XYZ file of C-alpha atoms in Angstrom:
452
model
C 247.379 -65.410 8.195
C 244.749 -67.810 7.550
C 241.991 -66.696 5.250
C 238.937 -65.373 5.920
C 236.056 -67.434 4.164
C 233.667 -64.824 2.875
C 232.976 -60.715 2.828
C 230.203 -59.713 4.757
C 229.374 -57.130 2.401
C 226.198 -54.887 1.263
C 224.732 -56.549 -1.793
C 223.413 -52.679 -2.632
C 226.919 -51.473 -2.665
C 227.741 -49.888 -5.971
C 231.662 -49.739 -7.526
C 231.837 -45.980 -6.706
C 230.822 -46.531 -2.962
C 233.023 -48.814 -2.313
C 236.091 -47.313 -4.090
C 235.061 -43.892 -1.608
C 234.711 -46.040 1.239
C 238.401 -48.283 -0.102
C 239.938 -45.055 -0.091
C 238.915 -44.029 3.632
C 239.075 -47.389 5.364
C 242.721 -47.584 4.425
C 243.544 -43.931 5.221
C 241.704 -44.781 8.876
C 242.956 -48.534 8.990
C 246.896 -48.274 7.648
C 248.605 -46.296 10.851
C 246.384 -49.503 13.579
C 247.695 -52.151 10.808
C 251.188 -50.579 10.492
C 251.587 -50.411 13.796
C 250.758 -53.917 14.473
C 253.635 -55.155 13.005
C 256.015 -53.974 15.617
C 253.530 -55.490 18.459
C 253.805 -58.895 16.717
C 258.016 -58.381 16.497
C 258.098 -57.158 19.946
C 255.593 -58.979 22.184
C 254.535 -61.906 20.205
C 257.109 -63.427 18.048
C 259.400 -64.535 20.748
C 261.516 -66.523 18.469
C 262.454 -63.655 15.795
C 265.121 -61.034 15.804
C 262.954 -57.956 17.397
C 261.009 -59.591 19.877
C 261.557 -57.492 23.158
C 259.192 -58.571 26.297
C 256.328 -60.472 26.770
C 252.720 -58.093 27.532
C 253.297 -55.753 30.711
C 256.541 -56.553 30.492
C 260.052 -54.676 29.632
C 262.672 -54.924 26.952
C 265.649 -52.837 26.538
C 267.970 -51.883 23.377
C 270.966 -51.659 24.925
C 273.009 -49.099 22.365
C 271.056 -46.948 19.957
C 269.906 -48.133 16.516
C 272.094 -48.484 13.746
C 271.830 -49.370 9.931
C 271.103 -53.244 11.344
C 267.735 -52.560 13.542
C 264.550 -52.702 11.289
C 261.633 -53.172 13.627
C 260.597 -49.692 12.366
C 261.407 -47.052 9.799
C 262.791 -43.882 10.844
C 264.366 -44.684 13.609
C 265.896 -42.084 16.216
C 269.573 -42.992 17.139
C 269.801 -40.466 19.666
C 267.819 -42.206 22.538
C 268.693 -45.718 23.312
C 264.987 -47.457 23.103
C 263.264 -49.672 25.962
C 259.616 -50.789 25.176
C 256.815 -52.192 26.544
C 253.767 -53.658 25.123
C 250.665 -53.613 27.768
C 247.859 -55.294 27.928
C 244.739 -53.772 29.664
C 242.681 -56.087 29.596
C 242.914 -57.290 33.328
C 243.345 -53.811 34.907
C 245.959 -50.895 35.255
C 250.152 -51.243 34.355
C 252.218 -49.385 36.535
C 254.910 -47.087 35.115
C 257.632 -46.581 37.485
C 260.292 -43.988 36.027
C 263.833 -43.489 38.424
C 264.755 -39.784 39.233
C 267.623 -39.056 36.877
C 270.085 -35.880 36.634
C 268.571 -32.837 35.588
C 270.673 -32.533 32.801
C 269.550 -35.611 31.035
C 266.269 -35.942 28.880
C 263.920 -38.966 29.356
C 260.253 -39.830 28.179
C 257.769 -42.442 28.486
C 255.325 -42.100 24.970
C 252.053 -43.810 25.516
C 250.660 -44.830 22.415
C 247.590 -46.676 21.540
C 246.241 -49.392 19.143
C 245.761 -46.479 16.480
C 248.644 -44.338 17.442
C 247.355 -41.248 18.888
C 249.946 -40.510 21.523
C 247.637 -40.049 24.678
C 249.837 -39.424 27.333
C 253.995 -38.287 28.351
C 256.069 -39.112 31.519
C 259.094 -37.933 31.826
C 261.460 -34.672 31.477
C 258.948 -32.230 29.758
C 255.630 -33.062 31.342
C 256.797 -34.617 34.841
C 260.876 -33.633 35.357
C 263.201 -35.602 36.274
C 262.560 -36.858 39.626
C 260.528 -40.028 38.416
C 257.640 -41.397 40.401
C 254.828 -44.400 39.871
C 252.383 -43.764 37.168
C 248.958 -45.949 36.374
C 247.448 -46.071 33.028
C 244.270 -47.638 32.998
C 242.903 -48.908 29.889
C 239.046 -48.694 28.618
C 236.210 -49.142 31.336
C 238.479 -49.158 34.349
C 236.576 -47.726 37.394
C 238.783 -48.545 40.626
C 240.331 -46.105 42.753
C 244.340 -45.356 42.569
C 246.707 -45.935 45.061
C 247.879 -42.453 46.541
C 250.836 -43.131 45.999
C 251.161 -42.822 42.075
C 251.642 -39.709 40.678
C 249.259 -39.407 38.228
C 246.344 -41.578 36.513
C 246.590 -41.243 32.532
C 243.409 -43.650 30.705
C 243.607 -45.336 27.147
C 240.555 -46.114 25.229
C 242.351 -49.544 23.612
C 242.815 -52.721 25.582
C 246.632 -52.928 24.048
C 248.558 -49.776 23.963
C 252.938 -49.325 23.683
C 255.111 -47.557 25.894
C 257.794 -46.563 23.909
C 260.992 -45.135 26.505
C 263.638 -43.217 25.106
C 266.812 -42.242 26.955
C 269.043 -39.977 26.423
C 272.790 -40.553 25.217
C 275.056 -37.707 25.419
C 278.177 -39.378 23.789
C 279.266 -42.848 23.155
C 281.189 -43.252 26.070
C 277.779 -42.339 28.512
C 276.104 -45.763 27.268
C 276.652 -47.094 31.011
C 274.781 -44.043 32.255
C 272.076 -45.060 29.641
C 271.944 -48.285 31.077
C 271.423 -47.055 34.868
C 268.419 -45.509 33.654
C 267.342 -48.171 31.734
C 267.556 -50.320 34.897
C 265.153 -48.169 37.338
C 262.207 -48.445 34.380
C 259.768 -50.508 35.870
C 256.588 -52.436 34.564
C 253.913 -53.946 37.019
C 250.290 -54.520 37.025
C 248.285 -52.744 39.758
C 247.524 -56.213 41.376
C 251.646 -56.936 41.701
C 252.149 -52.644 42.492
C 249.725 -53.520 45.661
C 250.745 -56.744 46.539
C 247.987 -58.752 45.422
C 246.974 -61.802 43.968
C 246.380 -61.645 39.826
C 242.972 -61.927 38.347
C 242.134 -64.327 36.696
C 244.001 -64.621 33.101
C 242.326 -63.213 30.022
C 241.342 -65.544 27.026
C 244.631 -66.307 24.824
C 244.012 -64.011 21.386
C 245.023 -66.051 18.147
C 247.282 -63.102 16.897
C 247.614 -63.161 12.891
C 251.070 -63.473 11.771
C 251.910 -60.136 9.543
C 252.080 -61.261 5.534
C 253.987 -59.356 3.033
C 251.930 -56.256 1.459
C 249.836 -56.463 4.477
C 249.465 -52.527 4.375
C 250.018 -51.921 0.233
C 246.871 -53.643 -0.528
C 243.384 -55.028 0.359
C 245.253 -57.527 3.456
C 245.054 -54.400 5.328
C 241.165 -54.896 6.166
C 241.600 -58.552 7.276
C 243.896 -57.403 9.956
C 242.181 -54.071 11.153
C 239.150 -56.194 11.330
C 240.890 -58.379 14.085
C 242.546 -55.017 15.357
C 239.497 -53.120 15.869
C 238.188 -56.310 18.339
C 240.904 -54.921 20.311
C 239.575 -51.006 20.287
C 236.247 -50.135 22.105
C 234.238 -47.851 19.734
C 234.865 -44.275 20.022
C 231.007 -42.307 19.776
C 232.610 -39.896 17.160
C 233.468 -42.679 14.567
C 230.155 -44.193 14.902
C 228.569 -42.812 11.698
C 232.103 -43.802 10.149
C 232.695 -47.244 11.274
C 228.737 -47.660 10.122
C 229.640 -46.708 6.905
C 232.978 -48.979 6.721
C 230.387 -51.760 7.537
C 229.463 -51.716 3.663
C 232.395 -53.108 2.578
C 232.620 -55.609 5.471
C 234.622 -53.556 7.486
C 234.592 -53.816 11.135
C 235.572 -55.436 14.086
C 235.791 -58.986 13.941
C 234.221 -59.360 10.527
C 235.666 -61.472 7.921
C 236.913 -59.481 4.742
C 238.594 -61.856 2.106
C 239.088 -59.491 -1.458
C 238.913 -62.378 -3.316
C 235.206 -63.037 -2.049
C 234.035 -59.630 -3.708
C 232.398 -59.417 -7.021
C 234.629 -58.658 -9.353
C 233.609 -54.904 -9.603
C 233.650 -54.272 -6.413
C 237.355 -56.177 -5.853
C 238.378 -53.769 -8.569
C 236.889 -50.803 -7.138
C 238.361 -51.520 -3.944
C 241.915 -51.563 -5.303
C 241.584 -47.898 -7.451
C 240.365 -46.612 -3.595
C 244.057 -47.777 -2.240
C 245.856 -46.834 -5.411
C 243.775 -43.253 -5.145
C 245.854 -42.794 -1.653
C 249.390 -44.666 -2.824
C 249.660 -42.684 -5.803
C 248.374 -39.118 -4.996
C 247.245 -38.357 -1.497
C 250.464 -39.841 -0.367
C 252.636 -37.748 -2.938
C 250.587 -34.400 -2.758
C 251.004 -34.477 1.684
C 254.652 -35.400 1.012
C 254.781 -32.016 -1.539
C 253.322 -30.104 1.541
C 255.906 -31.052 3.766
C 258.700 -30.606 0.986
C 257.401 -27.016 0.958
C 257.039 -26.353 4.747
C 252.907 -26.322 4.270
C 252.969 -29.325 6.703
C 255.213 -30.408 9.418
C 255.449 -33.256 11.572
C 254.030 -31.133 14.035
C 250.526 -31.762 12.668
C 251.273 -35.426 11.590
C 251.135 -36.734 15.833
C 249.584 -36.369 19.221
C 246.420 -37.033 20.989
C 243.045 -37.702 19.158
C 242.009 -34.377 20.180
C 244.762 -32.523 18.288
C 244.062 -34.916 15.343
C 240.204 -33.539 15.077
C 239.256 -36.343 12.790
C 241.902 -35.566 10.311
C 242.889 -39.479 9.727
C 244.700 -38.234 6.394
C 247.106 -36.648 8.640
C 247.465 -39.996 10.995
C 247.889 -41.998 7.887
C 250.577 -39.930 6.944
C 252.809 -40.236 9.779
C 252.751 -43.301 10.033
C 253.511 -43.927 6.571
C 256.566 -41.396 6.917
C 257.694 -42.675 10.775
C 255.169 -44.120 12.931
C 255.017 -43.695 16.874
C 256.382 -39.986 16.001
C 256.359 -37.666 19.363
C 253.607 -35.163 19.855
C 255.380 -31.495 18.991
C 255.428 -30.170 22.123
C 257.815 -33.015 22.608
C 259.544 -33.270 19.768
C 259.326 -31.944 16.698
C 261.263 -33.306 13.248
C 261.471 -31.086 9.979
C 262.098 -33.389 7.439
C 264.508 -32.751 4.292
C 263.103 -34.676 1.061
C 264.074 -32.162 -1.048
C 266.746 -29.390 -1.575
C 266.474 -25.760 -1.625
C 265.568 -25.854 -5.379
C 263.181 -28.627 -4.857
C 264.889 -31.332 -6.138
C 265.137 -35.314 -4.724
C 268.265 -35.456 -2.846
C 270.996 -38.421 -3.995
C 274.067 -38.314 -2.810
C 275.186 -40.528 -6.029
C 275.228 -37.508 -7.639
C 275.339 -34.477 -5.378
C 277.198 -33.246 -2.499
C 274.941 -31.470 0.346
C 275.519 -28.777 3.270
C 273.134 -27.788 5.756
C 273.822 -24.438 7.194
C 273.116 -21.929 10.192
C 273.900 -18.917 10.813
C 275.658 -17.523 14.079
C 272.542 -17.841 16.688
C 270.153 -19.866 14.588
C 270.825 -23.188 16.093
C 267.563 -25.180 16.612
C 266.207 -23.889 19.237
C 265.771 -27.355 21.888
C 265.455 -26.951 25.347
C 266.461 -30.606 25.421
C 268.774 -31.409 22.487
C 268.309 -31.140 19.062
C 269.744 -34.005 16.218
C 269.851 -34.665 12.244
C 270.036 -38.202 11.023
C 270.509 -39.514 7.831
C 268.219 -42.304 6.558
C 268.440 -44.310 3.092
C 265.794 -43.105 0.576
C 264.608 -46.926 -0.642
C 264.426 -48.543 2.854
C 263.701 -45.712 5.396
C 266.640 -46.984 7.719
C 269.853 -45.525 8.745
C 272.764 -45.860 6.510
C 276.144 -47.985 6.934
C 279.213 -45.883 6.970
C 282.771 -46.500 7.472
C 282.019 -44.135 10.922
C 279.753 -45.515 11.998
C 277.699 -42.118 12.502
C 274.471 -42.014 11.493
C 274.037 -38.387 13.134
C 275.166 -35.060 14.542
C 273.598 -33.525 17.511
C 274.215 -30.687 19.301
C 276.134 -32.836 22.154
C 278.624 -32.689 19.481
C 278.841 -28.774 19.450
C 282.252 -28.713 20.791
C 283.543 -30.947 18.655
C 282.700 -29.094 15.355
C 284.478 -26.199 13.028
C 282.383 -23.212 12.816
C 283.153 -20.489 10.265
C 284.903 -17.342 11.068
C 281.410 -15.687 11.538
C 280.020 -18.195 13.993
C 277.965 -19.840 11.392
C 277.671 -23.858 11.305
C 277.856 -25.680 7.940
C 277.229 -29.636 8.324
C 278.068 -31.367 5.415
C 276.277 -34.660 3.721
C 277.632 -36.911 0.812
C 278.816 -40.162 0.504
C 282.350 -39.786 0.847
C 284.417 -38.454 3.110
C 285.751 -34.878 2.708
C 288.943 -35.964 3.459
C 291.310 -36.021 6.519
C 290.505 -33.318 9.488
C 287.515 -32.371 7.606
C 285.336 -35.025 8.933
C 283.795 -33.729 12.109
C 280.925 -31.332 10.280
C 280.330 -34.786 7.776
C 277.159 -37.114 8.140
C 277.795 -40.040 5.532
C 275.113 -40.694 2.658
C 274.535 -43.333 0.931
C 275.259 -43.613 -2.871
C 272.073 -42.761 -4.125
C 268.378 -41.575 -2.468
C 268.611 -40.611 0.827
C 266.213 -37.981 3.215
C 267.789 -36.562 6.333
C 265.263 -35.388 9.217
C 266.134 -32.819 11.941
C 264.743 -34.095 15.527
C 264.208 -31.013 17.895
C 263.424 -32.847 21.769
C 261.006 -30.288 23.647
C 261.269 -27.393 21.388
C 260.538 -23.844 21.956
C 257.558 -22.191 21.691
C 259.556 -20.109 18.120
C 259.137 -23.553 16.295
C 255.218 -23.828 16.857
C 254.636 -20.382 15.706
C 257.076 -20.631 12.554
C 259.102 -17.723 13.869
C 262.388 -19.935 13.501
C 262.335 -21.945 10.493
C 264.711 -24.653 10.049
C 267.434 -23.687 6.635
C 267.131 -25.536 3.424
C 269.902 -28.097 2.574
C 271.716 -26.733 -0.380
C 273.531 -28.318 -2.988
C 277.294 -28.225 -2.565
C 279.048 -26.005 -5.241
């Protein structure tokens, strides 16, 4: 990225201000930043590994992740992806979704330039029978076609729309793929028939550097970011405030340019949220004080609590909302401890009747603890879901007991097993359109015990 020449900064700004204001800016500015990086793989770098589609365009992955994708941590491997990266700027993208089989979950996650999830099509807020769908992006005042189902607005010019199908078993990937193959992208001018307008100006998009979100770099890029992102009135006060540090949209913020005090400052404000916000919100979730359910959805549900943004999309960015999915994480074991499977043998049990309670389908994956991607295996599993119900052994009582480590249990013992890797790992549960007994806490997912 080239550098910026100078920090616009206020000459009155003391070390303690801008270590506060350090801290907060990269709280606000890390989920827009992190989530940049998958725009550049996907829409923008056509010549590297994870490029997709072009803008208001679609790409597919045609099979569901495994230990090789890494255009994002955390990945799901339950729903083969297809993706779409649109660009607002000259009017409304139509959404076209095909009417599927009842039995079969779908969803369309609309996601904008600072991740709040603004808007679901698909299985839990539409069905399954499909339909046309506009999104119009900031300032858009024209009247809809009738024949769309529904209007849903984003208040940033760029915005993802992030599909996920469902797979019931390897052997249903072709049925994936006839979904995948109704999804349809067009711009209201091509929907209608219609000549384009005119093209927008070409944007010079920064290539991502390394440590672009561990360290001051994150500024330079949600400065260009927030060109992208119309002010919203209740950040005004804020965004005014950011403005100290010479932080804002389309100013130039170079660390280096900083008085030495201030450079310093701004670091201990980034540490401050590496090294203990960060580790005190993961201790909430390790103790069930926080759940994903509060970590995603719409800025509404958010209320201003960018602390909670921040951390999902440190932990798995472009999470669902929970009324669409909702993922208790497992960091920890019962007695509180790190899990490695270098050392320790796991099971994960429930009791006759205490599955999790989906009205889609409900999943546990396994992820490596160092690189937040799914682990290699001689299986080739990454998961177990409940389309695999009838495939596991249940105890005598009807209970289930799903066992993780890193090596195999041994032959006809395999089918309750979900491979670890030989050291750190975290696991996290995925529950698709849960019921109403997870919001309220009345079913609690079990702990994952150390194997005796």
């Amino acid at each position: 990225m080239p550098a910026a020449n100078a920090t616009d900064f206020d000459p009155a700004l003391t070390p303690d201000e801008a270590r506060a204001i350090a801290h907060d800016a990269f709280v606000y500015g890390f989920p827009f930043v992190e989530g940049y990086k998958t725009l550049y793989k996907q829409a923008v770098d056509a010549g590297g590994p994870d490029f997709k589609a072009p803008f208001n365009e679609l790409g597919h992955s045609r099979s569901v992740a495994t230990s090789d994708d890494t255009w994002v941590v955390t990945p799901n491997s339950d729903t083969p992806y297809s993706f779409s990266w649109l660009d607002l700027r000259s009017g409304p993208v139509v959404v076209t979704l095909p009417a599927i089989e009842p039995g079969r979950y779908y969803s369309t996650q609309l996601i904008d330039l600072q991740t709040f999830n603004f808007g679901y099509l698909g299985t839990r807020s539409f069905g399954n029978d499909g339909g046309d769908f506009l999104i119009a992006g900031p300032g858009w005042q024209g009247e809809a076609p009738a024949s769309v189902r529904a209007v849903v607005r984003c208040e940033t010019q760029f915005m993802y729309a992030l599909f996920r199908t469902q797979l019931f078993n390897p052997a249903d990937i072709d049925g994936v793929h006839r979904v995948q193959d109704g999804y349809r992208i067009r711009t209201l001018a091509e929907y209608l028939g219609q000549a384009a307008p005119p093209a927008q100006p070409a944007i010079a998009w920064p290539a991502p550097s390394a440590g672009m979100t561990e360290g001051p770099a994150v500024f330079t890029y949600l400065n260009f970011l927030l060109t992208l992102c119309p002010p919203h009135p209740s950040e005004a006060d804020m965004l005014a405030r950011f403005r100290r540090l010479g932080i804002g949209p389309g100013l130039p913020f170079d660390p280096a340019a900083l008085p030495p005090a201030l450079a310093a400052a701004v670091n201990e404000g980034i540490a401050q949220v590496l090294e203990h916000d960060l580790p005190e919100k993961v201790g909430l979730i390790n103790t069930g004080q926080l759940s994903s359910g509060d970590l995603f959805g719409t800025r509404e549900f958010l209320a201003g609590h960018y602390d909670l943004r921040y951390i999902g999309a440190k932990l798995g960015i472009f999470g669902n909302s929970r009324e669409e999915a909702m993922y208790p994480a497992y960091f920890v074991d019962g007695q509180g401890q790190k899990l490695d499977a270098s050392a320790q043998d796991y099971e994960l049990r429930f009791e006759a009747g205490q599955l999790p309670p989906a009205k889609a389908f409900w999943s546990l994956t396994m992820y490596d603890g160092k690189n937040q991607l799914l682990v290699a295996n001689p299986l080739n599993r990454y998961l177990l879901n409940s389309t695999m119900l009838d495939s596991f052994v249940y105890g005598e009582d009807g209970s289930l007991t799903l066992r993780i480590a890193k090596a195999s249990p041994g032959p006809g013992q395999e089918a309750n097993w979900l491979p670890a890797p030989d050291g750190p790992f975290y696991c996290v549960l995925r529950l698709y359109v849960p019921q109403p007994e997870v919001f309220t806490g009345a079913w609690k997912a079990p702990k994952l015990q150390p194997r005796a």
